[in-house]
PDB file of C-alpha atoms in Angstrom:
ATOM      1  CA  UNK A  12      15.894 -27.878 -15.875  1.00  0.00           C
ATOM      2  CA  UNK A  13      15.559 -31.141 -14.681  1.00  0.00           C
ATOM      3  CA  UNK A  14      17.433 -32.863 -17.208  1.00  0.00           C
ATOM      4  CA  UNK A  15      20.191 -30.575 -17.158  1.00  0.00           C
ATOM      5  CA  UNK A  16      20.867 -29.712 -13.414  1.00  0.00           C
ATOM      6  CA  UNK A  17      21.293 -32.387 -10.147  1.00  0.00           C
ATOM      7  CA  UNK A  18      19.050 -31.892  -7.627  1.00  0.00           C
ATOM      8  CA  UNK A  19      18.948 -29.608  -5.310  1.00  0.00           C
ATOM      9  CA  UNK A  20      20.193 -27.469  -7.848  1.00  0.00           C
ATOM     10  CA  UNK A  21      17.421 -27.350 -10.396  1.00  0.00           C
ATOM     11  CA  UNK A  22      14.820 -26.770  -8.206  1.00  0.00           C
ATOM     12  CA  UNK A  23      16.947 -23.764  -7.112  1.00  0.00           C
ATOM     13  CA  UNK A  24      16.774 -22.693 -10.657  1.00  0.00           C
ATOM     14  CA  UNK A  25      12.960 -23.079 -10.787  1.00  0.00           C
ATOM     15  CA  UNK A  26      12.216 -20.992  -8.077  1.00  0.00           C
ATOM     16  CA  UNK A  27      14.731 -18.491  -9.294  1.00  0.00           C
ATOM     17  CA  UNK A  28      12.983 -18.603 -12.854  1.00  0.00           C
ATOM     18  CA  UNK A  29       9.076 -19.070 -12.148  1.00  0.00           C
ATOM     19  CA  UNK A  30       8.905 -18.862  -8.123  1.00  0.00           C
ATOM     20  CA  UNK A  31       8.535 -22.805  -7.771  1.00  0.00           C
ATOM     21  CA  UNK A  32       9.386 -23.067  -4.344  1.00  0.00           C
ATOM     22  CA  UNK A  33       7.555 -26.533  -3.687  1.00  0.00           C
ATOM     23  CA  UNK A  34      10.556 -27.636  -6.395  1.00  0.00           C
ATOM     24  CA  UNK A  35      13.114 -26.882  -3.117  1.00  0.00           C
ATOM     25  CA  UNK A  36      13.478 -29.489  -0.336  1.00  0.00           C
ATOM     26  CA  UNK A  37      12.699 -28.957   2.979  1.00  0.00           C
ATOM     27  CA  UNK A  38      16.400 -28.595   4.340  1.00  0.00           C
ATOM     28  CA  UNK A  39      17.483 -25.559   2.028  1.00  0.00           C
ATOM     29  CA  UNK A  40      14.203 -23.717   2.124  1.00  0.00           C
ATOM     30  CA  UNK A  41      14.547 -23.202   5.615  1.00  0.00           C
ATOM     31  CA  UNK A  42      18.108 -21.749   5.123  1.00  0.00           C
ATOM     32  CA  UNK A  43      17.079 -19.217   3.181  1.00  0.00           C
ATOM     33  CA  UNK A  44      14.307 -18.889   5.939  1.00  0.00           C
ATOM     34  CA  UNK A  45      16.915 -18.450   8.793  1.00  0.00           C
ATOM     35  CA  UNK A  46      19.400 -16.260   6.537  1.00  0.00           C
ATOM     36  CA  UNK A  47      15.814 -14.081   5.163  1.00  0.00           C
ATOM     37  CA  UNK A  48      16.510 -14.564   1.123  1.00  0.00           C
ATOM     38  CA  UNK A  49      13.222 -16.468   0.705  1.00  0.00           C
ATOM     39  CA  UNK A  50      12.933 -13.565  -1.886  1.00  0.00           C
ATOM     40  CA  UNK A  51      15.358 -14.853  -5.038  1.00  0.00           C
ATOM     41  CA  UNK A  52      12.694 -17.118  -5.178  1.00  0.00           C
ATOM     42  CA  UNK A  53       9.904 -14.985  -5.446  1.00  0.00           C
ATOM     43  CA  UNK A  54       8.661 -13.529  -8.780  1.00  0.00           C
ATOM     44  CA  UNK A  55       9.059  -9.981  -8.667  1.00  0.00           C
ATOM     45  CA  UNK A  56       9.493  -6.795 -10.537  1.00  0.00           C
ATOM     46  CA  UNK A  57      12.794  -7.481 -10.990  1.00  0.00           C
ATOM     47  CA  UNK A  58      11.740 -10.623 -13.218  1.00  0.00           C
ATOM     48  CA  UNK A  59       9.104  -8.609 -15.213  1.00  0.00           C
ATOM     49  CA  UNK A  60      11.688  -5.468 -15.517  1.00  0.00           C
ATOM     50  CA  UNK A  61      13.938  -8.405 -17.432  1.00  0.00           C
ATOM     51  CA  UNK A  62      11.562  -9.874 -19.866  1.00  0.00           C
ATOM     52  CA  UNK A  63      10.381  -6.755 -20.345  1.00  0.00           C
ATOM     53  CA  UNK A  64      13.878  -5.379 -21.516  1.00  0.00           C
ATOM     54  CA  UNK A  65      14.515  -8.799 -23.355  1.00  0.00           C
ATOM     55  CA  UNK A  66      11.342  -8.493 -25.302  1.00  0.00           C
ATOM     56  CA  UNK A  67      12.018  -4.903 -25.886  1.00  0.00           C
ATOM     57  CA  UNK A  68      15.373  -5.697 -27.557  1.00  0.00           C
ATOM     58  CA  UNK A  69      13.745  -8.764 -29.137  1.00  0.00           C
ATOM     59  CA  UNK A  70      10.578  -6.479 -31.022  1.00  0.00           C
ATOM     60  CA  UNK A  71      12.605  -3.331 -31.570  1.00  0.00           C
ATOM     61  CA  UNK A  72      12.847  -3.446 -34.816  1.00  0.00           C
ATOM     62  CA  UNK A  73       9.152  -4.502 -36.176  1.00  0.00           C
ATOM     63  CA  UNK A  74       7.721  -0.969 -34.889  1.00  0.00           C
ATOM     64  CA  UNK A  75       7.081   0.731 -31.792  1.00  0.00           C
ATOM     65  CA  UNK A  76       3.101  -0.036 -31.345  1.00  0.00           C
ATOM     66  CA  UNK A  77       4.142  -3.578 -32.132  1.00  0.00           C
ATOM     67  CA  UNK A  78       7.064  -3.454 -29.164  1.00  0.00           C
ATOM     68  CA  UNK A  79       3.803  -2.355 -26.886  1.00  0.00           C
ATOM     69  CA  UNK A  80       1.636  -5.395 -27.056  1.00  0.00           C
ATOM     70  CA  UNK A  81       4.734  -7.898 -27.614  1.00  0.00           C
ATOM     71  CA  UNK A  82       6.085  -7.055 -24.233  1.00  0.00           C
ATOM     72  CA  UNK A  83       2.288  -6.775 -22.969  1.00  0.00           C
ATOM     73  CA  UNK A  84       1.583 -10.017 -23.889  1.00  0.00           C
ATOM     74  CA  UNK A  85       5.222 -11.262 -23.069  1.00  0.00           C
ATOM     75  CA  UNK A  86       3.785  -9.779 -19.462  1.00  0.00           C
ATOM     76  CA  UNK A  87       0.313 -11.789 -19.317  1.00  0.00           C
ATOM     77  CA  UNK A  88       1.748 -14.988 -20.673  1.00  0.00           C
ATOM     78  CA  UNK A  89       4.896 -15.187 -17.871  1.00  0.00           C
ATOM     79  CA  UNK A  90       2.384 -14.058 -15.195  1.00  0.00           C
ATOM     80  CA  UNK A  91      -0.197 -16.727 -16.212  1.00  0.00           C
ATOM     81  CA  UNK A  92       2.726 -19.417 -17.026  1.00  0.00           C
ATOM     82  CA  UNK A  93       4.201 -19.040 -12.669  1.00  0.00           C
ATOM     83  CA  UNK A  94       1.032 -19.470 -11.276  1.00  0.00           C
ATOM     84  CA  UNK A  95      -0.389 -15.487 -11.230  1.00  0.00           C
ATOM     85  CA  UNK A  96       0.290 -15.257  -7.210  1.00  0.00           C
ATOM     86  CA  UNK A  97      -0.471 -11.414  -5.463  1.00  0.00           C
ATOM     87  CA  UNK A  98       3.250 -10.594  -5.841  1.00  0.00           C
ATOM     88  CA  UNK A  99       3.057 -11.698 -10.192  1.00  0.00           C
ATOM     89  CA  UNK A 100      -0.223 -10.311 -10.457  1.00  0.00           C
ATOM     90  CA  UNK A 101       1.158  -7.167  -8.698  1.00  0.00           C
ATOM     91  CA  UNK A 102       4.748  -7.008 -10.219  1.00  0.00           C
ATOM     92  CA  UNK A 103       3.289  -7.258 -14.079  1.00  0.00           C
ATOM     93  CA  UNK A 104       0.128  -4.911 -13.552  1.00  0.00           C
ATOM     94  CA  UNK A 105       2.891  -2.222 -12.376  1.00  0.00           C
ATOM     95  CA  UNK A 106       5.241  -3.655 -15.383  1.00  0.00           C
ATOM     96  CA  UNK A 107       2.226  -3.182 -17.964  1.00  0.00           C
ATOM     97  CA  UNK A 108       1.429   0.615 -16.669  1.00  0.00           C
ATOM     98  CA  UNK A 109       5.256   1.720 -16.673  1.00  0.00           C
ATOM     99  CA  UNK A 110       5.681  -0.463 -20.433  1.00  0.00           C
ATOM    100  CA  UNK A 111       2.237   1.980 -21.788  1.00  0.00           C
ATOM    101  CA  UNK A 112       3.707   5.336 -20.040  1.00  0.00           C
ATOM    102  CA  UNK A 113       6.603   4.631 -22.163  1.00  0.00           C
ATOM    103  CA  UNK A 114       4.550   4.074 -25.074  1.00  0.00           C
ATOM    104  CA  UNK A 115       2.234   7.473 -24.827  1.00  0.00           C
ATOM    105  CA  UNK A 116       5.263   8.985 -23.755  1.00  0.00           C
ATOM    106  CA  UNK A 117       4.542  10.081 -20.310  1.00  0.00           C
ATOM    107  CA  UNK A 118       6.688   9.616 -17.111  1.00  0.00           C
ATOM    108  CA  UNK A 119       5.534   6.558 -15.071  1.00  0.00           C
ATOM    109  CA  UNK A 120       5.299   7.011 -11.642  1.00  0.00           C
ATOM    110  CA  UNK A 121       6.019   3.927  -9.423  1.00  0.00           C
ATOM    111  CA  UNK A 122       3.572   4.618  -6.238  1.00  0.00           C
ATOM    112  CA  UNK A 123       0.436   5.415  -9.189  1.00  0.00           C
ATOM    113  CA  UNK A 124       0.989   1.871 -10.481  1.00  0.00           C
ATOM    114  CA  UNK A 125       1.534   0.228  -7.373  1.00  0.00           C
ATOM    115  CA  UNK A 126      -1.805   1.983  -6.142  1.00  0.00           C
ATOM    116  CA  UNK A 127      -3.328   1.193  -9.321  1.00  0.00           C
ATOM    117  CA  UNK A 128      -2.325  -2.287  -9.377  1.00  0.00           C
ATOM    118  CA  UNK A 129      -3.272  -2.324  -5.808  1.00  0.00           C
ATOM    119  CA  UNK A 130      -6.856  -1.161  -6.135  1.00  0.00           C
ATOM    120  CA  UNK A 131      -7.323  -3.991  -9.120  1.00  0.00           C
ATOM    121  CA  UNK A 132      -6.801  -6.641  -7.002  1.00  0.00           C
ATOM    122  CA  UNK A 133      -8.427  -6.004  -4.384  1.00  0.00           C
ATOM    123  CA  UNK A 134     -11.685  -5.129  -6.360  1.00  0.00           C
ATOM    124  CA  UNK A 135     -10.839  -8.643  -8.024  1.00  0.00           C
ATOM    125  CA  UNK A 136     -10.764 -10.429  -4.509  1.00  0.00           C
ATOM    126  CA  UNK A 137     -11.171  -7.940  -1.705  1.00  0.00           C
ATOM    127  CA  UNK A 138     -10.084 -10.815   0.727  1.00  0.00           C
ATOM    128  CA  UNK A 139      -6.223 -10.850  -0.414  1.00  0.00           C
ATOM    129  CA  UNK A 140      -5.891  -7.757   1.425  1.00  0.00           C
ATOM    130  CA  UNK A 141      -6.442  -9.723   5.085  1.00  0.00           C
ATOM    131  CA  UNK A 142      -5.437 -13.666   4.245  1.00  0.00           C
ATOM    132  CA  UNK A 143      -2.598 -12.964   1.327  1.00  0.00           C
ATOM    133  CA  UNK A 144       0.637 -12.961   2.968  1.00  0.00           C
ATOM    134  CA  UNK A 145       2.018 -12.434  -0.043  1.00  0.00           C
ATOM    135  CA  UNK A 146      -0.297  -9.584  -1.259  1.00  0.00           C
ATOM    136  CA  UNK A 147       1.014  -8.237   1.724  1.00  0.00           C
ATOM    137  CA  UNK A 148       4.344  -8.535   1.666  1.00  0.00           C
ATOM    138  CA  UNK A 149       5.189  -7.339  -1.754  1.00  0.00           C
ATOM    139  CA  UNK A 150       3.187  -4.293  -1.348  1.00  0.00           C
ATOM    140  CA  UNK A 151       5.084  -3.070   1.859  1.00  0.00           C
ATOM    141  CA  UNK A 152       8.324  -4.233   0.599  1.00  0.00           C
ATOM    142  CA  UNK A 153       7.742  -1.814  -2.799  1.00  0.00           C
ATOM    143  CA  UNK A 154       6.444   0.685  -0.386  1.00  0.00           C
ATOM    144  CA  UNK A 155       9.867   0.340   1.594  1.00  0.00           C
ATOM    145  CA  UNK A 156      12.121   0.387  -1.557  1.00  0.00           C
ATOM    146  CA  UNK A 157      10.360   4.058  -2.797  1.00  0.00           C
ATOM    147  CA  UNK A 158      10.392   5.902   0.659  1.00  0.00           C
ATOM    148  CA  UNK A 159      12.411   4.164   3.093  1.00  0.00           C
ATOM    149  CA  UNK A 160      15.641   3.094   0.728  1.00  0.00           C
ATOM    150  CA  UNK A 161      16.904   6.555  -0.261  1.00  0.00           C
ATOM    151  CA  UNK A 162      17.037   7.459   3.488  1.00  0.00           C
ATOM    152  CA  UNK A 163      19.410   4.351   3.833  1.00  0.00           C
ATOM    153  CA  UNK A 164      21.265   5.130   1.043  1.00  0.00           C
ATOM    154  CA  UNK A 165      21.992   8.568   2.318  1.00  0.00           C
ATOM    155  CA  UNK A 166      23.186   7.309   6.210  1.00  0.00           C
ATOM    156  CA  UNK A 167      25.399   4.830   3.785  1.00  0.00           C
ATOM    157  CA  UNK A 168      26.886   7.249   1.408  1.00  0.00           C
ATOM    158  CA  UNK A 169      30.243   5.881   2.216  1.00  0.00           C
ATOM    159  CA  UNK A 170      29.822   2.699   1.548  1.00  0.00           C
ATOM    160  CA  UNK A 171      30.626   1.734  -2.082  1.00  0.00           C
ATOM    161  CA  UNK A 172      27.938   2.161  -4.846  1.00  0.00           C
ATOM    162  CA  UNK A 173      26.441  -1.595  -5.431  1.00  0.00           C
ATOM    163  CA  UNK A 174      27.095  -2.627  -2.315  1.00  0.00           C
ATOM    164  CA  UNK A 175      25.422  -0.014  -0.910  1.00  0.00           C
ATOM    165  CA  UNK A 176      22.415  -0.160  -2.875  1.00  0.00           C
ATOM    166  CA  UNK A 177      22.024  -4.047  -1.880  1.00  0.00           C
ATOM    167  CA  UNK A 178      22.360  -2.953   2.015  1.00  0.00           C
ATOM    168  CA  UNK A 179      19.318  -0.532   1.548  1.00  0.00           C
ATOM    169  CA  UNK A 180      17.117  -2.077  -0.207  1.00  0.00           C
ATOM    170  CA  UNK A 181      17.285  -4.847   1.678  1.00  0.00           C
ATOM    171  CA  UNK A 182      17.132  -2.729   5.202  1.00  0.00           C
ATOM    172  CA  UNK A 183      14.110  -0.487   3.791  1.00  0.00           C
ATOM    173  CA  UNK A 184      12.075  -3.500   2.368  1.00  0.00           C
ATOM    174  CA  UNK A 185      12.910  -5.283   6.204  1.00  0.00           C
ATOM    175  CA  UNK A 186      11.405  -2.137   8.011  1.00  0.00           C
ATOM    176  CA  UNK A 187       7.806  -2.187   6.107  1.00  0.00           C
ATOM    177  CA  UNK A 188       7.570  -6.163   6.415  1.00  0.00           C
ATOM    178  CA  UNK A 189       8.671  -7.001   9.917  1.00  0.00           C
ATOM    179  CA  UNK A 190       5.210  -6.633  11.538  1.00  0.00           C
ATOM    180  CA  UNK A 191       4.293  -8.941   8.686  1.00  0.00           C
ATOM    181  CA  UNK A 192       6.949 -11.629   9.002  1.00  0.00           C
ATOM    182  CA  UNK A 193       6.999 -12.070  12.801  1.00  0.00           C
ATOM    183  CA  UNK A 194       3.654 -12.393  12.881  1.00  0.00           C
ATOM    184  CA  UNK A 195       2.930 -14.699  10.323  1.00  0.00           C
ATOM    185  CA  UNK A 196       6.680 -17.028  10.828  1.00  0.00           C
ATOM    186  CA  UNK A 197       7.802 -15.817  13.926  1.00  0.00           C
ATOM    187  CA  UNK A 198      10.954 -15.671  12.640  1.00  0.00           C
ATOM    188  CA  UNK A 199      13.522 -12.284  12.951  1.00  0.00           C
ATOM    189  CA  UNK A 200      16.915 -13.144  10.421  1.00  0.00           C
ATOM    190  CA  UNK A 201      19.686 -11.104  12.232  1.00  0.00           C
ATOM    191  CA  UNK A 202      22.154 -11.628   9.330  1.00  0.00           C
ATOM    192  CA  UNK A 203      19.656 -11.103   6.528  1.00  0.00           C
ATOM    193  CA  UNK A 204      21.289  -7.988   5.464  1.00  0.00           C
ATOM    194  CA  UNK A 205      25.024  -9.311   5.143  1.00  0.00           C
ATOM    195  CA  UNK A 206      23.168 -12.649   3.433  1.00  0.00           C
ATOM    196  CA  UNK A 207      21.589 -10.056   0.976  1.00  0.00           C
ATOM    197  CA  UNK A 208      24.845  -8.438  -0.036  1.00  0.00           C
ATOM    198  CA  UNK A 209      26.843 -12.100  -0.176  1.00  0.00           C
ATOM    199  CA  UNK A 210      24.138 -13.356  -1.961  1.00  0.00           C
ATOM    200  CA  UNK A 211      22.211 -11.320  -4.481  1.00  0.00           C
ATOM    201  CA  UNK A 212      25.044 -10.287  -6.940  1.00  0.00           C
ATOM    202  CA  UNK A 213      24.683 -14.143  -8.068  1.00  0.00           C
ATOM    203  CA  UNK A 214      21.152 -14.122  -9.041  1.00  0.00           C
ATOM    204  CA  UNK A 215      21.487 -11.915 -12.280  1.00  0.00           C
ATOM    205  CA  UNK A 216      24.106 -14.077 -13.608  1.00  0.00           C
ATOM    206  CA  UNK A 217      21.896 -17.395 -12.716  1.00  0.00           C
ATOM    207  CA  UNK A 218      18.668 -16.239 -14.483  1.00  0.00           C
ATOM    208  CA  UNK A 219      20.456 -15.292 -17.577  1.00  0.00           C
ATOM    209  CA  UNK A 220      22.717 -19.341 -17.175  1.00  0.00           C
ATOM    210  CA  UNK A 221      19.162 -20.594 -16.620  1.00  0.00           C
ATOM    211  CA  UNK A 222      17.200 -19.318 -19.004  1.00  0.00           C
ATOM    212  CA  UNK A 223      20.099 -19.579 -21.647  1.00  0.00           C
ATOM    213  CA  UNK A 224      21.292 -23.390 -20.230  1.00  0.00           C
ATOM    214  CA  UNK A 225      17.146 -23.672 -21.053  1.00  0.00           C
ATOM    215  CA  UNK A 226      17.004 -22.406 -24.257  1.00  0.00           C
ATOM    216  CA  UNK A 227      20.381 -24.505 -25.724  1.00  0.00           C
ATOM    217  CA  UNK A 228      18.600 -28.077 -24.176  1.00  0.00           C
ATOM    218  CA  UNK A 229      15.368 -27.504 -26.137  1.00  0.00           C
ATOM    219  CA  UNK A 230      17.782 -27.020 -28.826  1.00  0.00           C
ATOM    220  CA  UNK A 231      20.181 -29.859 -27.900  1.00  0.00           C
ATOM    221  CA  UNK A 232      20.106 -31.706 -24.426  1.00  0.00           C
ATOM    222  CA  UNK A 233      24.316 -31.581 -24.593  1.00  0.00           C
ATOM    223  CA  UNK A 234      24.764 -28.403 -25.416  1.00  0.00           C
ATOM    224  CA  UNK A 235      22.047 -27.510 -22.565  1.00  0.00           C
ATOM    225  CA  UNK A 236      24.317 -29.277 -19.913  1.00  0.00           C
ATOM    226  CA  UNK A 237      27.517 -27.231 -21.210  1.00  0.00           C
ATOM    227  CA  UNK A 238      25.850 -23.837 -20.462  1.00  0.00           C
ATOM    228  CA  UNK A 239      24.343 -25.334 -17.340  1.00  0.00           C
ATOM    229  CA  UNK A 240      27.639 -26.434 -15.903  1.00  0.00           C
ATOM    230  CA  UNK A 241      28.297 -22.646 -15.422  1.00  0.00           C
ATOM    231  CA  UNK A 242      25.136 -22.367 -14.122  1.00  0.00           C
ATOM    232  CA  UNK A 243      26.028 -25.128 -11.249  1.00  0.00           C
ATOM    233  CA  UNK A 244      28.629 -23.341 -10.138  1.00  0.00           C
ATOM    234  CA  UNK A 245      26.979 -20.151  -9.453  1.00  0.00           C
ATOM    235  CA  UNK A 246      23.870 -22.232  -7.422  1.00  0.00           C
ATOM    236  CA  UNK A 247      26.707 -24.250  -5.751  1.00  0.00           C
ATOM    237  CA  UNK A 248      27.649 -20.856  -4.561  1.00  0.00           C
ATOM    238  CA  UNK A 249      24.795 -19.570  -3.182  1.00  0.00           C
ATOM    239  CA  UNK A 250      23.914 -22.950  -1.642  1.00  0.00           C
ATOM    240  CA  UNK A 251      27.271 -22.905   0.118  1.00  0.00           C
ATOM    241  CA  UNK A 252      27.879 -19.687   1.024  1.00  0.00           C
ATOM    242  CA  UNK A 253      23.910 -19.819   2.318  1.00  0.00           C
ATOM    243  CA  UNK A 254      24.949 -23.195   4.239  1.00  0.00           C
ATOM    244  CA  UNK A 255      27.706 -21.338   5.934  1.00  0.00           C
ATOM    245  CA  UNK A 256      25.644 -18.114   7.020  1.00  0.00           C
ATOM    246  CA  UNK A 257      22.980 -20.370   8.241  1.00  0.00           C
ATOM    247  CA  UNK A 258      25.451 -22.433  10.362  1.00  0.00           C
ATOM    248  CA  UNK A 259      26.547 -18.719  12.462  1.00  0.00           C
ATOM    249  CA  UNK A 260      24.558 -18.970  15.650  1.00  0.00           C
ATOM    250  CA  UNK A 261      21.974 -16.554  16.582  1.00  0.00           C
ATOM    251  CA  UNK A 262      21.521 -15.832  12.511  1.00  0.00           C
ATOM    252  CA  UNK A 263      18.167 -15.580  13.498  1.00  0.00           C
ATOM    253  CA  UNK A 264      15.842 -15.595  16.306  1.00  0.00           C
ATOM    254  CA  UNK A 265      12.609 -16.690  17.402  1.00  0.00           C
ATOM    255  CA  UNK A 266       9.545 -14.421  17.910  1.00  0.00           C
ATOM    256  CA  UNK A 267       6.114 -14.301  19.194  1.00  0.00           C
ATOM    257  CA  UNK A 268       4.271 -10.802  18.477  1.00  0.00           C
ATOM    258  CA  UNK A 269       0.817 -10.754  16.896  1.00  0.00           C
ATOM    259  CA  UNK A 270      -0.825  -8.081  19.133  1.00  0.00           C
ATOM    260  CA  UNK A 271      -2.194  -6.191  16.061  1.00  0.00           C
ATOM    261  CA  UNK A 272      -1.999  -2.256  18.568  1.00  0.00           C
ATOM    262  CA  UNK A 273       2.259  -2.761  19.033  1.00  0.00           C
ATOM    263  CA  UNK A 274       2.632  -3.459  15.210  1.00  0.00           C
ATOM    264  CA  UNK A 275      -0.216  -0.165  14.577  1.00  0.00           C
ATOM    265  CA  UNK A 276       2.305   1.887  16.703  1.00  0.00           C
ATOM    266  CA  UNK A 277       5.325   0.519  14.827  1.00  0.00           C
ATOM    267  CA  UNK A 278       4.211   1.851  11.809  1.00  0.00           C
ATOM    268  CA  UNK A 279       2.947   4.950  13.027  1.00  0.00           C
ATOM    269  CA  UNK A 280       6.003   5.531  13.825  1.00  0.00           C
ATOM    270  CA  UNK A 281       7.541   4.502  11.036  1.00  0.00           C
ATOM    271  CA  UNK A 282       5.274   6.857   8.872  1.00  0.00           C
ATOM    272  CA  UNK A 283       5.857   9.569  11.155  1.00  0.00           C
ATOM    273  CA  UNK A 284       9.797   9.316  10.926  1.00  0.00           C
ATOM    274  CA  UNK A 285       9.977   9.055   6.973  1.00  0.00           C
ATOM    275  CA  UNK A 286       7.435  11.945   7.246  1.00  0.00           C
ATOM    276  CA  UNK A 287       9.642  14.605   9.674  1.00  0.00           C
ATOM    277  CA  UNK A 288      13.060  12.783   7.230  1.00  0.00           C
ATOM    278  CA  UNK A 289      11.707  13.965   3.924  1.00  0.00           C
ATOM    279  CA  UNK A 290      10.133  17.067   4.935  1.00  0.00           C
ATOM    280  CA  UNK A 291      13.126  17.931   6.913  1.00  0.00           C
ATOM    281  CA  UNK A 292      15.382  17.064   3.916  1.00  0.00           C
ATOM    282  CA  UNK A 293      12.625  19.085   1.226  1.00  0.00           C
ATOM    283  CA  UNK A 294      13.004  22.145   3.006  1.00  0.00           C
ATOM    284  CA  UNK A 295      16.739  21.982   2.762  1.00  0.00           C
ATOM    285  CA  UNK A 296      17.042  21.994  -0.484  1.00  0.00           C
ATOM    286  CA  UNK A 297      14.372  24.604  -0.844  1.00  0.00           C
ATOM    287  CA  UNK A 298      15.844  28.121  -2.118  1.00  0.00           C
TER     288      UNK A 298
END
């Protein structure tokens, strides 16, 4: 990556790739801080979810058991390979259990295997569940994707499909981590959401230049550069347009709240709201 992309552009591409983030400097780290997409540089299930569809594609014709334990090892050796932090460790345990319901044909049910996943590492190292940020954070964010995003994605109905589904996402996994993030950072992003939508829709297309600008400069260091060049442009985006957002005052705000009885309540309350929403909404549709 090196080789092929100027600085601070490859290290953009790391983190986007493996999660490197001590490959970003300083200065851009904390925009994506400010304008809260610290996440495209996360690994997450979204990573696994591709190599797991890649490798699919890749075994599907040698046999079905043999698809299994490719994209099982596929799994291991990319979590192993970016360092196996709580939100790797978490993302390919629940990529693993959905990749064997598939195989023994049964339906794969995400809250199971993040529970499952869950309850492994914590019997691994029972203290990631009070000093792992991370552990943390990826757990409520999942949690905020499977109950709190459809809810969004109902008050949004009129807002166009993708866009829409961007907005949510974003907005549920914000609800379940905010205790988390303030207190830890003491940082609140105020334009995270419109950062999310602005932003996002360019990190697809900059795995797949990465990985394929990768691929052609093992092959050839020229022909590497070519298929990176496309790849600049796209990080040359989001550093821009993340530049610009940053630059807005008031994008985000300073915070001081640790008392662990407010953020208790918050969540209560939370729980108690998606509780009354889907139970509200169940009984609708009953006959």
């Amino acid at each position: 990556m090196r080789k092929i992309y100027p600085e601070p552009h490859a290290g953009l591409m790391l983190g986007i790739l493996i999660g490197a983030k001590s490959s970003l400097p300083d200065w851009l780290l904390s925009v994506f801080q400010v304008i809260g997409i610290t996440h495209i540089i996360a690994i997450s299930g979204y990573n696994i979810t591709i190599l797991a569809q890649v490798a699919e594609k890749t075994l599907g014709k040698i046999g079905r058991k043999y698809i299994f334990w490719g994209v099982l090892a596929m799994i291991v050796a990319f979590v192993l390979m970016t360092g196996a932090s709580a939100s790797v460790v978490r993302a390919g345990v629940m990529g693993g259990l959905l990749v064997y319901a598939g195989f023994i044909g049964r339906k794969s049910g995400i809250i199971n295997a993040l529970i499952f996943a869950g309850a492994i590492m914590i019997a691994l190292n029972p203290l990631i569940l009070r000093n792992d940020v991370g552990f943390q954070l990826s757990f409520l964010a999942t949690l905020g994707l499977v109950y709190i995003s459809p809810i969004f994605e109902k008050w949004f109905a009129h807002i166009p499909g993708f866009f829409r589904e961007l907005l949510s996402a974003t907005l549920a996994a914000q609800v379940f981590t905010l205790p988390i993030i303030i207190s830890n950072f003491g940082l609140l992003s105020l334009i995270s959401p419109i950062a999310n939508i602005l932003i996002l829709p360019f990190i697809p297309i900059s795995m797949f230049l990465g990985f394929a600008s990768g691929l052609a400069g093992m092959i050839w260091l020229s022909l590497g550069r070519i298929v990176g060049f496309f790849g600049y442009i796209i990080l040359e985006i989001v550093i821009k347009t993340s530049e610009l957002l940053a630059s807005i005052p008031y994008a985000s705000v300073e915070l001081k709240m640790g008392n662990w009885w407010i953020w208790g309540g918050y969540y209560i309350l939370v729980g108690f709201f998606i509780w009354r929403w889907y139970r509200r909404n169940i009984n609708k549709r009953a006959p």
